[in-house]
């Protein structure tokens, strides 16, 4: 009888999963647009990589591991097993009270509309209070850090998401031989605990994701990481995973990294955009590169570091300038994408000064020019050498990086009634002089740029 009941439960569960997979697949274009609308308008988010690696800060047993590249991979770079890694890292991971409020405040000041943070990175350490492991914040520091972060971000009125790694360098049943195309510190060595049963790891993975999407209120994004063609989709029971998440969080938005894009390393990021398929996730994720063009109908988000590492490193001083970061934001938005800009807090949760300075400067710029970013769509015109365009119904925004020495801007707007143009950086909405020419319109601008990085002219069409 008990077996019979168990079988019935299984059938019902599979049917429920099947139904929600179908529901996701059958979502109408209108419903999908409604679900995606806040994300498409948001344009700018803050990524946070933070975990046990943050306290190590790119240093292993007193030696710098390097001054470039992802130090959230330090366990893999020094080829430590999980016990040695935890032994070194745990003493340096000491989050200060209130760290999460600091992150959320910075995201708000920067003008970010959402925050995505690492609920678990490849090292396998969970920031949430998980019932299926001791390798979590609750057991190691006595706090649910996930809850602290989610609450702080929400208190600032921002959307929140989890970056969740399906790769796991901690779990004793994660079968790194089977996951041969994905990184693991023990590759090439026999498993210390004998034959591994990947199915057990998958139960664990699914359980933790269920906890994350059940216990923290509304979660806006699930940002999976990552797959390769040999280890993707079915290898994670991905369809089921996504169906569960969509059932628990019907409005959630997910990226496509549970599924691999073949040959992606040999391709540029436009290739990634072209190969996006809706059944793999809501948006695709060029990493560290800005595609040369957007692709209509494809939702995409560039994720990028401010230096060269995602997780904090005391040795990486290759900081991008505020100018580069702000111009990237404008460039990406002008092509129809979002920008997810990363900070890597230290082991105590504090944020590197360089990141704070750039984030705040972008926020100051957005206070003046935000209308030319939020809710805009890709430019209808080819980008000019001197700047970029973004647009909204009835408006064209001209972002000028190189202010014209002759005080004249030529815009290829040829049709429609006469246009009015204003400088966004001035409080008086004095119209600029606009003349028509054969190639479009000509705007007379003041001799000096109102903004040293990007000045915006709003054109009413
Ligand atoms: C890669 C890296 C990882 C980083 C991520 C961010 O997948 O493995 O360390 O978290 O990209 O996009």
Coordinates of C-alpha atoms in Angstrom, one line a residue, residues 26-362:
X26 CA 3.1 28.0 -23.5
X27 CA 3.4 31.5 -22.0
X28 CA 2.0 33.9 -24.5
X29 CA 4.1 36.7 -26.0
X30 CA 2.0 39.2 -24.1
X31 CA 2.5 37.5 -20.8
X32 CA 6.2 37.1 -21.4
X33 CA 6.5 40.8 -22.2
X34 CA 4.7 41.6 -19.0
X35 CA 7.0 39.4 -16.9
X36 CA 10.1 40.9 -18.6
X37 CA 9.0 44.5 -18.5
X38 CA 10.6 45.7 -15.3
X39 CA 13.9 44.0 -16.3
X40 CA 13.9 45.6 -19.7
X41 CA 13.3 49.0 -18.2
X42 CA 15.8 48.6 -15.4
X43 CA 18.9 48.5 -17.7
X44 CA 21.4 48.7 -14.8
X45 CA 22.0 46.2 -12.0
X46 CA 24.7 45.4 -9.4
X47 CA 26.3 42.0 -9.4
X48 CA 27.9 40.8 -6.1
X49 CA 30.4 38.0 -5.8
X50 CA 31.0 37.2 -2.2
X51 CA 31.7 34.1 -0.3
X52 CA 34.6 32.3 1.5
X53 CA 37.0 33.2 -1.2
X54 CA 36.5 36.9 -0.4
X55 CA 38.4 36.7 2.9
X56 CA 41.3 35.0 1.1
X57 CA 41.5 38.1 -1.1
X58 CA 43.7 36.3 -3.7
X59 CA 46.3 35.2 -1.2
X60 CA 46.9 31.5 -0.4
X61 CA 49.1 30.6 2.6
X62 CA 50.8 34.0 2.5
X63 CA 51.4 34.1 -1.2
X64 CA 49.7 36.1 -3.9
X65 CA 48.0 33.7 -6.3
X66 CA 48.2 36.3 -9.1
X67 CA 47.1 39.8 -9.8
X68 CA 44.6 39.1 -12.6
X69 CA 41.6 36.9 -13.1
X70 CA 38.8 35.5 -11.0
X71 CA 39.8 35.0 -7.4
X72 CA 36.5 33.4 -6.6
X73 CA 38.2 30.5 -8.3
X74 CA 41.1 30.5 -5.9
X75 CA 40.3 27.0 -4.6
X76 CA 40.6 25.7 -8.2
X77 CA 43.7 27.8 -8.9
X78 CA 45.6 26.3 -6.0
X79 CA 44.0 22.9 -6.4
X80 CA 42.8 22.6 -2.8
X81 CA 40.3 20.1 -1.7
X82 CA 37.2 21.5 0.1
X83 CA 38.6 20.8 3.6
X84 CA 41.9 22.5 3.1
X85 CA 40.2 25.4 1.4
X86 CA 37.6 25.8 4.2
X87 CA 40.4 25.5 6.8
X88 CA 42.2 28.5 5.2
X89 CA 39.2 30.6 4.2
X90 CA 36.7 30.3 7.1
X91 CA 38.8 32.3 9.6
X92 CA 39.0 35.2 7.2
X93 CA 35.2 35.3 6.5
X94 CA 33.9 37.6 9.2
X95 CA 30.9 39.7 7.9
X96 CA 30.4 42.9 9.9
X97 CA 26.9 43.6 11.1
X98 CA 25.1 45.8 8.7
X99 CA 27.3 45.0 5.7
X100 CA 24.2 44.2 3.6
X101 CA 22.7 47.6 4.2
X102 CA 26.0 49.1 2.9
X103 CA 25.7 47.1 -0.4
X104 CA 22.0 48.0 -0.9
X105 CA 22.7 51.7 -0.2
X106 CA 25.5 51.6 -2.8
X107 CA 23.3 49.9 -5.4
X108 CA 20.7 52.6 -4.7
X109 CA 23.2 55.5 -4.9
X110 CA 24.6 54.0 -8.2
X111 CA 21.1 54.0 -9.7
X112 CA 21.0 50.3 -10.1
X113 CA 17.5 48.8 -10.2
X114 CA 18.4 45.3 -9.1
X115 CA 21.0 43.4 -7.3
X116 CA 22.1 39.8 -8.1
X117 CA 24.4 38.1 -5.5
X118 CA 26.1 34.8 -5.2
X119 CA 23.9 32.5 -3.1
X120 CA 26.5 29.8 -3.8
X121 CA 29.5 30.0 -6.0
X122 CA 31.6 27.1 -7.4
X123 CA 33.2 26.5 -4.0
X124 CA 29.8 25.2 -2.8
X125 CA 29.5 27.4 0.2
X126 CA 25.9 28.5 0.7
X127 CA 25.0 32.0 2.0
X128 CA 21.6 30.8 3.0
X129 CA 20.5 28.7 5.9
X130 CA 20.3 25.3 4.2
X131 CA 18.8 22.2 5.9
X132 CA 20.9 19.9 3.7
X133 CA 24.4 21.0 4.5
X134 CA 26.6 22.3 7.3
X135 CA 28.6 24.1 4.6
X136 CA 26.5 27.2 4.9
X137 CA 26.6 30.6 6.5
X138 CA 24.2 29.5 9.3
X139 CA 26.6 26.8 10.4
X140 CA 29.9 28.6 9.9
X141 CA 29.0 32.2 11.1
X142 CA 25.7 31.7 12.8
X143 CA 23.8 34.0 10.5
X144 CA 21.5 33.7 7.4
X145 CA 23.5 36.0 5.2
X146 CA 21.2 35.5 2.3
X147 CA 18.3 36.8 4.3
X148 CA 20.3 39.8 5.5
X149 CA 21.1 40.7 1.9
X150 CA 17.6 40.1 0.4
X151 CA 16.0 42.1 3.2
X152 CA 18.5 45.0 2.8
X153 CA 18.1 45.1 -1.0
X154 CA 14.3 45.0 -0.7
X155 CA 14.3 47.8 1.9
X156 CA 15.9 50.0 -0.8
X157 CA 13.0 49.2 -3.1
X158 CA 15.3 47.3 -5.5
X159 CA 14.7 43.9 -7.2
X160 CA 16.8 41.0 -6.0
X161 CA 18.2 37.9 -7.6
X162 CA 20.4 34.9 -6.8
X163 CA 23.5 33.9 -8.8
X164 CA 23.5 30.1 -8.2
X165 CA 26.4 27.8 -9.3
X166 CA 25.4 24.4 -10.4
X167 CA 29.1 23.5 -10.4
X168 CA 30.0 22.4 -6.8
X169 CA 33.6 21.9 -5.5
X170 CA 32.3 20.9 -2.0
X171 CA 29.6 18.3 -2.3
X172 CA 31.0 14.7 -1.9
X173 CA 28.7 13.3 -4.6
X174 CA 29.3 15.9 -7.2
X175 CA 30.7 13.7 -9.9
X176 CA 33.6 15.7 -11.3
X177 CA 34.6 12.8 -13.6
X178 CA 31.2 12.9 -15.3
X179 CA 31.4 16.7 -15.2
X180 CA 34.7 16.5 -17.1
X181 CA 34.2 19.6 -19.2
X182 CA 33.7 21.8 -16.1
X183 CA 36.4 23.0 -13.7
X184 CA 37.1 21.0 -10.4
X185 CA 40.2 21.2 -8.2
X186 CA 40.3 17.4 -8.0
X187 CA 40.3 16.7 -11.7
X188 CA 42.8 14.0 -12.5
X189 CA 42.8 12.6 -9.0
X190 CA 40.7 9.7 -7.8
X191 CA 37.7 10.7 -5.7
X192 CA 38.8 10.6 -2.0
X193 CA 35.4 9.2 -1.0
X194 CA 35.2 6.5 -3.8
X195 CA 32.6 6.3 -6.5
X196 CA 30.3 9.3 -6.6
X197 CA 26.6 9.3 -7.3
X198 CA 25.7 12.4 -9.3
X199 CA 22.0 11.8 -8.7
X200 CA 22.5 12.5 -5.0
X201 CA 24.2 15.8 -5.8
X202 CA 21.3 16.7 -8.1
X203 CA 18.8 16.1 -5.3
X204 CA 20.9 18.4 -3.1
X205 CA 21.1 21.1 -5.8
X206 CA 17.4 21.0 -6.4
X207 CA 16.7 21.1 -2.7
X208 CA 18.8 24.1 -2.1
X209 CA 17.2 25.9 -5.0
X210 CA 13.8 25.1 -3.6
X211 CA 14.9 26.5 -0.2
X212 CA 16.2 29.7 -1.9
X213 CA 13.0 30.2 -3.9
X214 CA 10.7 29.3 -0.9
X215 CA 12.1 31.0 2.1
X216 CA 13.1 34.5 1.1
X217 CA 9.9 36.0 -0.3
X218 CA 9.8 37.2 -3.9
X219 CA 12.9 36.5 -5.8
X220 CA 13.1 38.4 -9.1
X221 CA 16.0 36.6 -10.9
X222 CA 17.7 33.3 -10.9
X223 CA 21.1 33.7 -12.5
X224 CA 22.5 30.2 -13.2
X225 CA 26.2 29.4 -13.7
X226 CA 27.2 27.4 -15.8
X227 CA 27.3 24.7 -18.4
X228 CA 29.3 23.4 -21.3
X229 CA 28.0 21.3 -24.2
X230 CA 29.1 18.0 -22.6
X231 CA 27.5 18.9 -19.3
X232 CA 24.3 20.9 -19.7
X233 CA 20.5 20.8 -19.4
X234 CA 19.7 17.1 -18.6
X235 CA 23.0 16.9 -16.6
X236 CA 21.4 19.2 -14.1
X237 CA 17.8 18.1 -14.7
X238 CA 17.5 21.6 -15.8
X239 CA 13.9 21.6 -17.2
X240 CA 12.6 20.3 -13.9
X241 CA 14.7 22.8 -12.0
X242 CA 13.4 25.7 -14.0
X243 CA 9.8 24.4 -13.7
X244 CA 10.1 24.2 -10.0
X245 CA 11.4 27.7 -9.7
X246 CA 8.7 29.1 -12.0
X247 CA 6.1 27.3 -9.9
X248 CA 7.4 28.8 -6.7
X249 CA 8.1 32.2 -8.2
X250 CA 5.8 32.6 -11.2
X251 CA 7.3 36.0 -12.2
X252 CA 10.9 35.1 -11.9
X253 CA 13.4 35.8 -14.7
X254 CA 16.2 33.3 -15.4
X255 CA 19.3 33.4 -17.6
X256 CA 20.3 30.6 -20.0
X257 CA 23.4 29.2 -18.4
X258 CA 21.9 25.9 -17.4
X259 CA 22.2 25.2 -21.1
X260 CA 25.5 25.6 -23.0
X261 CA 26.0 27.5 -26.2
X262 CA 28.3 25.4 -28.4
X263 CA 31.6 26.9 -29.5
X264 CA 30.8 30.1 -27.5
X265 CA 34.5 30.6 -26.6
X266 CA 35.4 30.8 -30.2
X267 CA 32.6 33.2 -30.9
X268 CA 32.1 36.9 -30.1
X269 CA 29.3 37.9 -27.9
X270 CA 27.0 38.7 -30.8
X271 CA 27.2 35.0 -31.5
X272 CA 25.8 34.4 -28.1
X273 CA 22.9 36.7 -28.7
X274 CA 22.1 35.0 -32.1
X275 CA 22.1 31.6 -30.5
X276 CA 19.7 32.5 -27.7
X277 CA 16.7 30.2 -27.4
X278 CA 13.7 31.1 -25.3
X279 CA 13.4 27.6 -23.9
X280 CA 16.8 27.9 -22.3
X281 CA 16.1 31.0 -20.2
X282 CA 14.8 34.5 -20.5
X283 CA 18.0 36.3 -21.3
X284 CA 21.5 35.6 -22.4
X285 CA 24.7 36.7 -20.8
X286 CA 27.7 38.1 -22.7
X287 CA 30.5 38.1 -20.1
X288 CA 33.2 40.8 -19.9
X289 CA 32.5 41.9 -23.5
X290 CA 30.0 44.3 -25.1
X291 CA 28.5 42.9 -28.3
X292 CA 29.1 45.0 -31.4
X293 CA 25.4 45.2 -32.0
X294 CA 22.2 44.1 -30.2
X295 CA 19.8 41.6 -31.8
X296 CA 16.1 42.5 -32.0
X297 CA 13.9 40.3 -30.0
X298 CA 16.7 38.9 -27.8
X299 CA 17.0 40.0 -24.2
X300 CA 20.6 40.2 -23.0
X301 CA 22.7 41.4 -20.2
X302 CA 26.4 42.1 -20.1
X303 CA 28.0 41.1 -16.8
X304 CA 31.4 42.7 -16.1
X305 CA 34.0 43.2 -13.4
X306 CA 35.4 46.6 -12.4
X307 CA 39.0 45.2 -12.3
X308 CA 39.6 41.6 -13.6
X309 CA 38.2 39.5 -10.8
X310 CA 34.7 38.8 -9.6
X311 CA 35.6 37.9 -6.1
X312 CA 37.8 40.3 -4.0
X313 CA 41.5 40.3 -4.6
X314 CA 43.9 42.5 -2.8
X315 CA 46.4 42.1 -5.7
X316 CA 44.2 43.2 -8.6
X317 CA 44.6 46.9 -9.2
X318 CA 43.6 46.9 -12.8
X319 CA 40.5 49.1 -12.2
X320 CA 38.5 50.3 -15.1
X321 CA 37.9 54.1 -15.0
X322 CA 34.5 55.5 -14.2
X323 CA 34.5 56.9 -17.8
X324 CA 34.9 53.4 -19.2
X325 CA 32.2 51.9 -17.0
X326 CA 29.7 54.7 -17.7
X327 CA 30.4 54.6 -21.5
X328 CA 29.9 50.9 -21.3
X329 CA 26.5 51.4 -19.7
X330 CA 25.4 53.8 -22.4
X331 CA 26.9 51.7 -25.2
X332 CA 25.1 48.6 -23.9
X333 CA 21.7 50.3 -23.4
X334 CA 22.0 51.9 -26.9
X335 CA 22.1 48.3 -28.3
X336 CA 19.2 47.2 -26.2
X337 CA 21.0 45.3 -23.4
X338 CA 21.3 45.5 -19.6
X339 CA 24.6 46.1 -17.7
X340 CA 25.2 44.0 -14.6
X341 CA 28.3 45.6 -13.0
X342 CA 30.1 43.6 -10.4
X343 CA 31.5 44.4 -6.9
X344 CA 33.6 42.0 -4.9
X345 CA 33.3 42.8 -1.2
X346 CA 36.0 41.8 1.2
X347 CA 35.6 39.0 3.8
X348 CA 34.1 41.5 6.3
X349 CA 31.5 42.6 3.7
X350 CA 33.1 46.0 3.1
X351 CA 33.3 47.2 -0.5
X352 CA 36.6 48.3 -2.2
X353 CA 36.9 52.1 -2.3
X354 CA 37.5 52.0 -6.1
X355 CA 34.1 50.3 -6.7
X356 CA 32.3 52.7 -4.3
X357 CA 33.8 55.7 -6.1
X358 CA 32.8 54.5 -9.6
X359 CA 29.4 53.3 -8.6
X360 CA 28.6 56.6 -6.9
X361 CA 29.8 58.6 -9.9
X362 CA 27.6 56.6 -12.3

